[in-house]
Short mmCIF file of C-alpha atoms (C1' of nucleotides) and ligand atoms in Angstrom, two decimals:
data_model
loop_
_atom_site.label_atom_id
_atom_site.label_comp_id
_atom_site.label_asym_id
_atom_site.label_seq_id
_atom_site.Cartn_x
_atom_site.Cartn_y
_atom_site.Cartn_z
CA MET A 45 -0.18 -10.76 23.60
CA PRO A 46 1.74 -8.14 21.30
CA ALA A 47 -0.75 -7.13 18.37
CA SER A 48 2.20 -7.52 16.22
CA PRO A 49 2.97 -10.70 13.85
CA PRO A 50 4.63 -13.57 15.48
CA LEU A 51 8.47 -12.18 17.02
CA ALA A 52 11.10 -13.47 13.89
CA ASP A 53 14.14 -16.24 15.77
CA SER A 54 17.36 -15.49 15.47
CA THR A 55 17.78 -16.67 12.85
CA ALA A 56 15.60 -15.02 10.30
CA LEU A 57 16.71 -11.73 11.92
CA ILE A 58 20.19 -12.98 10.75
CA ALA A 59 18.62 -13.42 7.24
CA ARG A 60 17.78 -10.39 7.62
CA ILE A 61 20.34 -8.47 8.40
CA HIS A 62 22.75 -10.40 5.79
CA ALA A 63 20.48 -9.64 3.08
CA LEU A 64 21.77 -6.06 3.20
CA ALA A 65 25.49 -7.83 3.06
CA ALA A 66 25.91 -6.41 6.37
CA ARG A 67 27.50 -8.20 9.46
CA ALA A 68 25.18 -9.87 11.88
CA THR A 69 26.98 -9.01 14.91
CA PRO A 70 24.63 -9.42 18.81
CA ALA A 71 24.02 -5.58 18.70
CA ARG A 72 22.70 -5.60 15.47
CA ILE A 73 20.25 -9.02 16.61
CA ALA A 74 19.07 -7.33 19.28
CA VAL A 75 17.96 -4.02 18.54
CA LEU A 76 16.85 -5.34 15.91
CA ARG A 77 14.33 -7.81 17.95
CA LEU A 78 13.91 -5.25 20.57
CA LEU A 79 12.63 -3.21 17.44
CA ASP A 80 10.06 -5.85 16.30
CA GLU A 81 8.83 -6.47 18.97
CA ALA A 82 8.32 -2.97 20.46
CA GLU A 83 5.14 -1.89 19.57
CA ARG A 84 6.09 1.70 19.66
CA ALA A 85 9.46 3.99 18.45
CA LEU A 86 11.77 3.55 21.31
CA SER A 87 14.53 6.07 21.72
CA HIS A 88 18.34 4.98 22.44
CA ARG A 89 17.91 5.42 26.16
CA GLU A 90 14.94 2.78 25.79
CA ILE A 91 17.05 0.35 24.20
CA GLU A 92 19.99 0.70 26.33
CA ASP A 93 18.28 0.02 29.35
CA ALA A 94 16.04 -2.34 27.55
CA LEU A 95 19.05 -5.17 26.82
CA GLY A 96 21.18 -3.83 30.17
CA THR A 97 24.69 -3.61 29.89
CA GLY A 98 26.96 -5.57 27.44
CA PHE A 99 26.86 -3.12 24.90
CA ASP A 100 28.82 0.21 24.32
CA ARG A 101 26.12 3.21 23.75
CA VAL A 102 28.42 4.18 20.81
CA THR A 103 27.59 1.23 19.64
CA LEU A 104 23.81 1.16 19.78
CA TYR A 105 23.83 5.01 18.18
CA ARG A 106 25.56 3.12 15.67
CA VAL A 107 23.53 0.34 15.49
CA LEU A 108 20.52 3.01 15.25
CA ASP A 109 22.24 4.94 12.53
CA TRP A 110 22.39 2.38 10.23
CA LEU A 111 19.31 0.93 10.64
CA VAL A 112 17.62 4.16 9.70
CA GLU A 113 20.09 4.45 6.55
CA SER A 114 19.59 0.53 5.26
CA GLY A 115 16.01 1.24 5.08
CA LEU A 116 14.90 -1.37 7.70
CA ALA A 117 14.14 1.65 10.75
CA HIS A 118 13.31 4.70 10.34
CA ARG A 119 13.51 8.07 12.97
CA VAL A 120 11.37 10.38 14.27
CA ILE A 121 12.72 13.12 16.61
CA ASP A 122 10.20 14.12 19.81
CA ALA A 123 9.77 17.01 21.39
CA GLY A 124 11.87 16.71 24.38
CA ARG A 125 14.71 16.61 20.94
CA VAL A 126 15.47 12.92 21.68
CA PHE A 127 15.01 10.32 18.09
CA ARG A 128 12.58 7.78 18.25
CA PHE A 129 12.98 4.42 16.12
CA SER A 130 10.74 2.00 14.74
CA LEU A 131 11.26 -0.77 12.43
CA ALA A 132 10.07 -0.41 8.78
CA SER A 133 7.51 -2.46 8.34
CA PRO A 134 6.84 -3.78 4.63
CA ALA A 135 4.34 -1.34 4.53
CA ASN A 136 6.49 2.01 5.20
CA ALA A 137 9.30 0.31 4.21
CA THR A 138 8.91 2.43 0.94
CA HIS A 139 9.08 5.82 2.56
CA THR A 140 4.98 5.77 2.56
CA ALA A 141 4.11 8.27 4.91
CA HIS A 142 2.36 7.22 8.18
CA ALA A 143 0.71 9.28 11.07
CA HIS A 144 2.58 9.29 14.17
CA PHE A 145 1.05 9.86 17.83
CA ARG A 146 2.55 11.29 20.14
CA CYS A 147 1.46 10.80 24.44
CA GLU A 148 2.55 13.72 26.20
CA ALA A 149 1.82 12.00 29.54
CA CYS A 150 4.13 9.12 29.10
CA GLY A 151 6.63 10.25 25.91
CA LYS A 152 5.29 7.20 23.91
CA VAL A 153 5.20 7.67 19.97
CA PHE A 154 2.72 5.83 18.30
CA CYS A 155 2.97 5.04 14.39
CA LEU A 156 -0.26 4.70 13.34
CA ASP A 157 -0.06 2.93 9.90
CA GLU A 158 -3.57 2.87 9.35
CA ILE A 159 -4.05 6.88 9.58
CA PRO A 160 -3.52 8.28 5.78
CA VAL A 161 -1.70 11.19 5.41
CA PRO A 162 -3.10 13.98 3.63
CA THR A 163 -0.59 15.62 0.21
CA PRO A 164 -1.58 19.38 0.19
CA ALA A 165 -0.55 21.59 -2.37
CA LEU A 166 2.44 23.65 -1.68
CA PRO A 167 3.00 27.00 -2.35
CA ALA A 168 5.12 27.86 -5.75
CA GLY A 169 7.93 27.17 -6.54
CA PHE A 170 8.22 24.79 -2.95
CA SER A 171 8.47 21.14 -3.75
CA GLY A 172 7.68 18.19 -1.28
CA LYS A 173 9.09 14.92 -0.63
CA ALA A 174 7.89 13.64 2.30
CA VAL A 175 5.13 14.46 5.05
CA GLU A 176 5.41 14.45 8.88
CA TYR A 177 1.58 13.97 9.90
CA CYS A 178 2.61 13.91 14.21
CA ILE A 179 -1.04 13.97 16.56
CA THR A 180 0.08 15.50 20.05
CA GLY A 181 -2.41 13.59 22.82
CA GLN A 182 -2.88 11.10 24.86
CA CYS A 183 -2.34 7.52 24.52
CA ALA A 184 -5.13 4.79 25.17
CA ARG A 185 -3.34 3.74 28.52
CA CYS A 186 -2.57 7.31 30.11
CA ASP A 187 -5.75 8.68 28.79
CA GLN A 188 -7.19 4.84 31.59
CA SER A 189 -5.24 5.44 33.89
CA GLU A 190 -6.02 9.08 34.21
CA GLN A 191 -9.85 7.92 34.69
CA GLU A 192 -8.26 5.86 37.58
CA LYS A 193 -7.85 8.66 40.04
CA MET B 22 9.31 43.37 0.06
CA PRO B 23 8.58 41.47 2.81
CA ALA B 24 4.88 39.18 2.43
CA SER B 25 4.25 39.83 5.94
CA PRO B 26 2.55 43.16 6.80
CA PRO B 27 4.59 45.93 7.16
CA LEU B 28 7.15 46.00 10.21
CA ALA B 29 5.41 47.47 13.35
CA ASP B 30 8.20 50.11 15.34
CA SER B 31 9.48 49.94 18.31
CA THR B 32 6.32 51.41 20.02
CA ALA B 33 4.46 48.81 19.02
CA LEU B 34 6.74 46.89 19.67
CA ILE B 35 6.75 48.21 23.15
CA ALA B 36 2.91 48.35 22.97
CA ARG B 37 2.54 44.68 22.53
CA ILE B 38 5.21 43.12 25.40
CA HIS B 39 3.48 45.94 27.66
CA ALA B 40 -0.24 44.33 27.29
CA LEU B 41 1.21 40.92 28.51
CA ALA B 42 2.36 42.87 31.90
CA ALA B 43 6.20 42.50 31.82
CA ARG B 44 8.84 44.27 30.97
CA ALA B 45 10.44 46.33 27.65
CA THR B 46 13.70 45.01 27.80
CA PRO B 47 16.23 46.25 24.61
CA ALA B 48 16.50 42.23 23.77
CA ARG B 49 13.07 41.30 24.06
CA ILE B 50 11.94 44.42 22.06
CA ALA B 51 14.91 43.25 19.34
CA VAL B 52 13.64 39.51 19.32
CA LEU B 53 9.82 40.26 18.46
CA ARG B 54 11.42 43.03 15.73
CA LEU B 55 13.65 39.46 13.78
CA LEU B 56 10.56 37.54 14.58
CA ASP B 57 8.28 39.99 13.01
CA GLU B 58 10.61 40.50 10.27
CA ALA B 59 11.43 37.30 9.56
CA GLU B 60 9.04 35.30 7.53
CA ARG B 61 10.17 31.59 8.54
CA ALA B 62 11.19 30.05 12.01
CA LEU B 63 14.37 31.05 12.67
CA SER B 64 16.39 28.77 15.55
CA HIS B 65 18.30 30.64 18.90
CA ARG B 66 21.71 30.98 16.46
CA GLU B 67 20.13 32.20 13.86
CA ILE B 68 18.93 34.81 16.14
CA GLU B 69 22.11 35.44 17.72
CA ASP B 70 23.59 35.77 15.05
CA ALA B 71 21.00 38.25 13.59
CA LEU B 72 21.26 40.32 16.58
CA GLY B 73 25.01 40.08 17.10
CA THR B 74 26.57 40.51 20.32
CA GLY B 75 25.45 42.80 22.52
CA PHE B 76 22.90 40.05 24.24
CA ASP B 77 23.42 36.87 26.41
CA ARG B 78 22.70 33.37 24.61
CA VAL B 79 20.81 32.90 27.71
CA THR B 80 19.24 35.67 27.54
CA LEU B 81 18.05 35.31 24.51
CA TYR B 82 16.98 32.04 25.58
CA ARG B 83 14.76 32.92 28.08
CA VAL B 84 13.57 36.08 25.92
CA LEU B 85 12.61 32.86 23.67
CA ASP B 86 10.83 30.77 26.04
CA TRP B 87 9.64 34.39 27.49
CA LEU B 88 7.91 34.55 24.13
CA VAL B 89 5.98 30.92 23.79
CA GLU B 90 5.60 30.93 27.00
CA SER B 91 2.77 34.35 26.37
CA GLY B 92 1.82 32.96 23.57
CA LEU B 93 3.41 35.84 21.30
CA ALA B 94 5.57 32.62 19.52
CA HIS B 95 5.71 28.97 19.17
CA ARG B 96 8.06 26.81 18.76
CA VAL B 97 9.05 23.41 16.57
CA ILE B 98 11.62 21.13 16.56
CA ASP B 99 13.56 20.53 13.77
CA ALA B 100 14.74 17.36 12.48
CA GLY B 101 18.03 18.76 13.23
CA ARG B 102 17.37 18.67 16.99
CA VAL B 103 17.32 22.47 17.43
CA PHE B 104 14.25 24.42 18.03
CA ARG B 105 12.61 27.26 15.66
CA PHE B 106 10.85 30.03 16.51
CA SER B 107 8.10 31.80 14.49
CA LEU B 108 5.77 34.75 15.67
CA ALA B 109 2.88 33.29 16.20
CA SER B 110 0.19 35.32 13.76
CA PRO B 111 -3.55 36.60 14.68
CA ALA B 112 -4.35 33.58 12.99
CA ASN B 113 -2.22 30.64 14.45
CA ALA B 114 -2.35 33.12 18.32
CA THR B 115 -5.12 30.30 19.11
CA HIS B 116 -3.22 27.83 18.59
CA THR B 117 -4.67 27.37 15.18
CA ALA B 118 -2.85 24.21 13.88
CA HIS B 119 -1.24 25.39 10.62
CA ALA B 120 1.07 23.44 8.61
CA HIS B 121 4.64 23.39 8.16
CA PHE B 122 7.82 22.96 5.78
CA ARG B 123 11.32 22.21 5.71
CA CYS B 124 13.52 22.95 3.35
CA GLU B 125 15.96 20.24 3.39
CA ALA B 126 18.76 22.04 1.22
CA CYS B 127 19.00 25.33 3.81
CA GLY B 128 17.26 23.91 6.96
CA LYS B 129 15.11 27.18 6.66
CA VAL B 130 11.15 26.37 8.31
CA PHE B 131 8.34 28.84 7.07
CA CYS B 132 5.37 28.47 8.78
CA LEU B 133 2.67 27.50 5.63
CA ASP B 134 -0.82 29.43 6.77
CA GLU B 135 -2.74 28.38 4.52
CA ILE B 136 -2.50 25.01 4.30
CA PRO B 137 -5.65 23.95 6.27
CA VAL B 138 -4.21 21.15 8.63
CA PRO B 139 -6.86 18.20 8.73
CA THR B 140 -8.09 16.60 11.85
CA PRO B 141 -7.65 12.23 12.38
CA ALA B 142 -9.95 9.99 13.39
CA LEU B 143 -7.92 8.10 16.40
CA PRO B 144 -7.70 4.47 17.58
CA ALA B 145 -9.94 3.89 21.02
CA GLY B 146 -8.30 5.11 23.80
CA PHE B 147 -6.32 7.85 22.21
CA SER B 148 -6.92 11.59 22.89
CA GLY B 149 -5.86 14.05 20.50
CA LYS B 150 -4.67 17.59 21.25
CA ALA B 151 -2.29 19.63 18.64
CA VAL B 152 -1.33 17.96 15.14
CA GLU B 153 1.98 18.76 13.56
CA TYR B 154 2.29 18.76 9.85
CA CYS B 155 4.99 19.10 8.47
CA ILE B 156 5.82 19.13 4.46
CA THR B 157 10.16 18.52 3.50
CA GLY B 158 11.44 19.62 0.85
CA GLN B 159 13.08 21.74 -0.94
CA CYS B 160 12.00 25.49 -0.77
CA ALA B 161 10.99 27.70 -3.94
CA ARG B 162 14.84 29.85 -3.42
CA CYS B 163 16.97 26.18 -2.92
CA ASP B 164 15.06 24.68 -5.96
CA GLN B 165 16.14 28.10 -7.92
CA SER B 166 19.67 27.87 -7.16
CA GLU B 167 19.23 24.64 -8.50
CA GLN B 168 18.12 25.03 -11.51
CA GLU B 169 20.77 27.70 -12.23
CA LYS B 170 24.05 24.97 -11.93
"C1'" DA C 216 13.62 63.92 38.80
"C1'" DC C 217 13.90 60.61 41.69
"C1'" DC C 218 14.06 55.86 45.13
"C1'" DC C 219 12.44 51.06 45.32
"C1'" DT C 220 10.62 46.69 44.05
"C1'" DT C 221 11.40 43.20 41.20
"C1'" DA C 222 11.88 41.20 37.21
"C1'" DT C 223 15.01 40.46 33.96
"C1'" DC C 224 20.65 40.14 32.68
"C1'" DG C 225 25.18 38.57 31.90
"C1'" DC C 226 28.27 34.71 33.81
"C1'" DA C 227 30.20 30.06 34.53
"C1'" DA C 228 28.76 26.03 35.76
"C1'" DC C 229 25.97 22.41 34.53
"C1'" DA C 230 23.54 18.70 31.44
"C1'" DG C 231 22.13 15.61 27.87
"C1'" DA C 232 21.72 13.60 23.75
"C1'" DG C 233 24.74 12.20 19.75
"C1'" DT C 234 29.65 12.28 17.61
"C1'" DT C 235 34.55 11.22 15.96
"C1'" DG C 236 38.63 9.29 16.14
"C1'" DC C 237 41.35 5.32 16.59
"C1'" DA C 238 43.47 1.38 18.77
"C1'" DA C 239 41.42 -3.92 19.85
"C1'" DT C 240 38.05 -6.88 18.07
"C1'" DT C 241 35.71 -10.49 15.09
"C1'" DA C 242 32.14 -11.69 11.27
"C1'" DA C 243 32.47 -14.04 7.45
"C1'" DG C 244 34.63 -15.39 3.75
"C1'" DA C 245 39.06 -18.57 1.21
"C1'" DT D 250 42.20 -22.04 9.56
"C1'" DC D 251 44.19 -18.06 8.23
"C1'" DT D 252 42.94 -13.20 6.31
"C1'" DT D 253 40.69 -8.79 5.94
"C1'" DA D 254 37.79 -5.10 6.29
"C1'" DA D 255 33.86 -4.15 9.17
"C1'" DT D 256 32.45 -2.91 13.45
"C1'" DT D 257 33.17 -2.42 18.30
"C1'" DG D 258 34.34 -0.14 22.61
"C1'" DC D 259 36.54 3.40 24.74
"C1'" DA D 260 37.72 7.91 25.85
"C1'" DA D 261 37.54 12.75 24.61
"C1'" DC D 262 34.25 16.01 22.37
"C1'" DT D 263 30.42 19.36 19.85
"C1'" DC D 264 25.96 21.44 20.06
"C1'" DT D 265 21.94 22.61 21.83
"C1'" DG D 266 19.89 24.30 26.03
"C1'" DT D 267 19.93 24.87 31.50
"C1'" DT D 268 20.22 26.63 36.02
"C1'" DG D 269 22.07 28.81 39.74
"C1'" DC D 270 22.77 33.35 41.55
"C1'" DG D 271 24.32 37.88 41.77
"C1'" DA D 272 24.31 42.64 39.25
"C1'" DT D 273 21.56 45.09 37.00
"C1'" DA D 274 17.89 48.06 35.20
"C1'" DA D 275 12.19 48.78 34.06
"C1'" DG D 276 8.89 51.13 35.68
"C1'" DG D 277 5.73 51.88 39.30
"C1'" DG D 278 5.33 55.63 43.19
"C1'" DT D 279 6.55 59.92 45.32
MN1 MN E 348 6.37 5.59 12.03
MN1 MN E 349 4.19 27.69 12.72
ZN1 ZN E 350 0.40 7.19 27.26
ZN1 ZN E 351 15.89 26.01 0.91
#
DNA sequence: ACCCTTATCGCAACAGAGTTGCAATTAAGA
DNA sequence: TCTTAATTGCAACTCTGTTGCGATAAGGGT
């Protein structure tokens, strides 16, 4: 039972791609669906594994780049130097700042849309655009499995 | 006119290293001095360039690792997948959360010790340890040079 | 001042994530 | 169905950082 809204069928995904005047290719549809179903930010590797063989790694990289450039997804970098991607919800599609949580145990990154990101006052001469707000710690699942030991 | 306190001489730097029961090698002294003089977080590459030839790249990587492990410095990762290092001031040596600013124009990362980092409420089951708070935009210098055009 | 011990260094080889060039394929409109 | 440019697949590549190991040298003891 995914917490996210019901996953879109292929036709809806294809429409979303066509709305950007781009070609609805199998790779794009597959990645889009996967990110839509995922409740956390996924890395290229995780996406590759989830989709199995059938798509070249470079194709997946390019699909992810395209998703970010087109504004459908956004990219965050984790402590292990790997990019993680999550679908931009209508809420954060407008580049609204939102917080992230990275679990040190399992390495997953979660989008915390509920938490407001404070906008700080900057030193003179500095002009801020985006704010990154990331909490590191242990996620609910890893916290639980640690209790069981 | 550096905003930071007067840079320490070699003997002071050596003392700082010896206080950790470690050997005061040329590489460690040089990197420590450089980070002490820098007002922003430096990447390995920047450190290598600044010090010129004379130290092996691996040695510099190991010095930086040692600095982080010993608590003298802390490491942040930037959007370009490269680590940046800044000396832990007495204030943030205790792992006190502090904000960072990354300039999109010149790529530099600044430590904003003045800005307080808010501690957010997390979803149930999540336990937070560290908070990363990074503002992206344009630094004072790049903002200025843009005006001149 | 000299010797030991072993922490640290230098080199070379390696690893992982991501990028680029280009010919072959194919989505989508005519 | 035909055309054409967007997209793919593959191979080679870059960049940052890591590891193994023999050589070097910091620093404590004499
Ligand atoms: Mn997010
Ligand atoms: Mn800092
Ligand atoms: Zn976890
Ligand atoms: Zn700048």
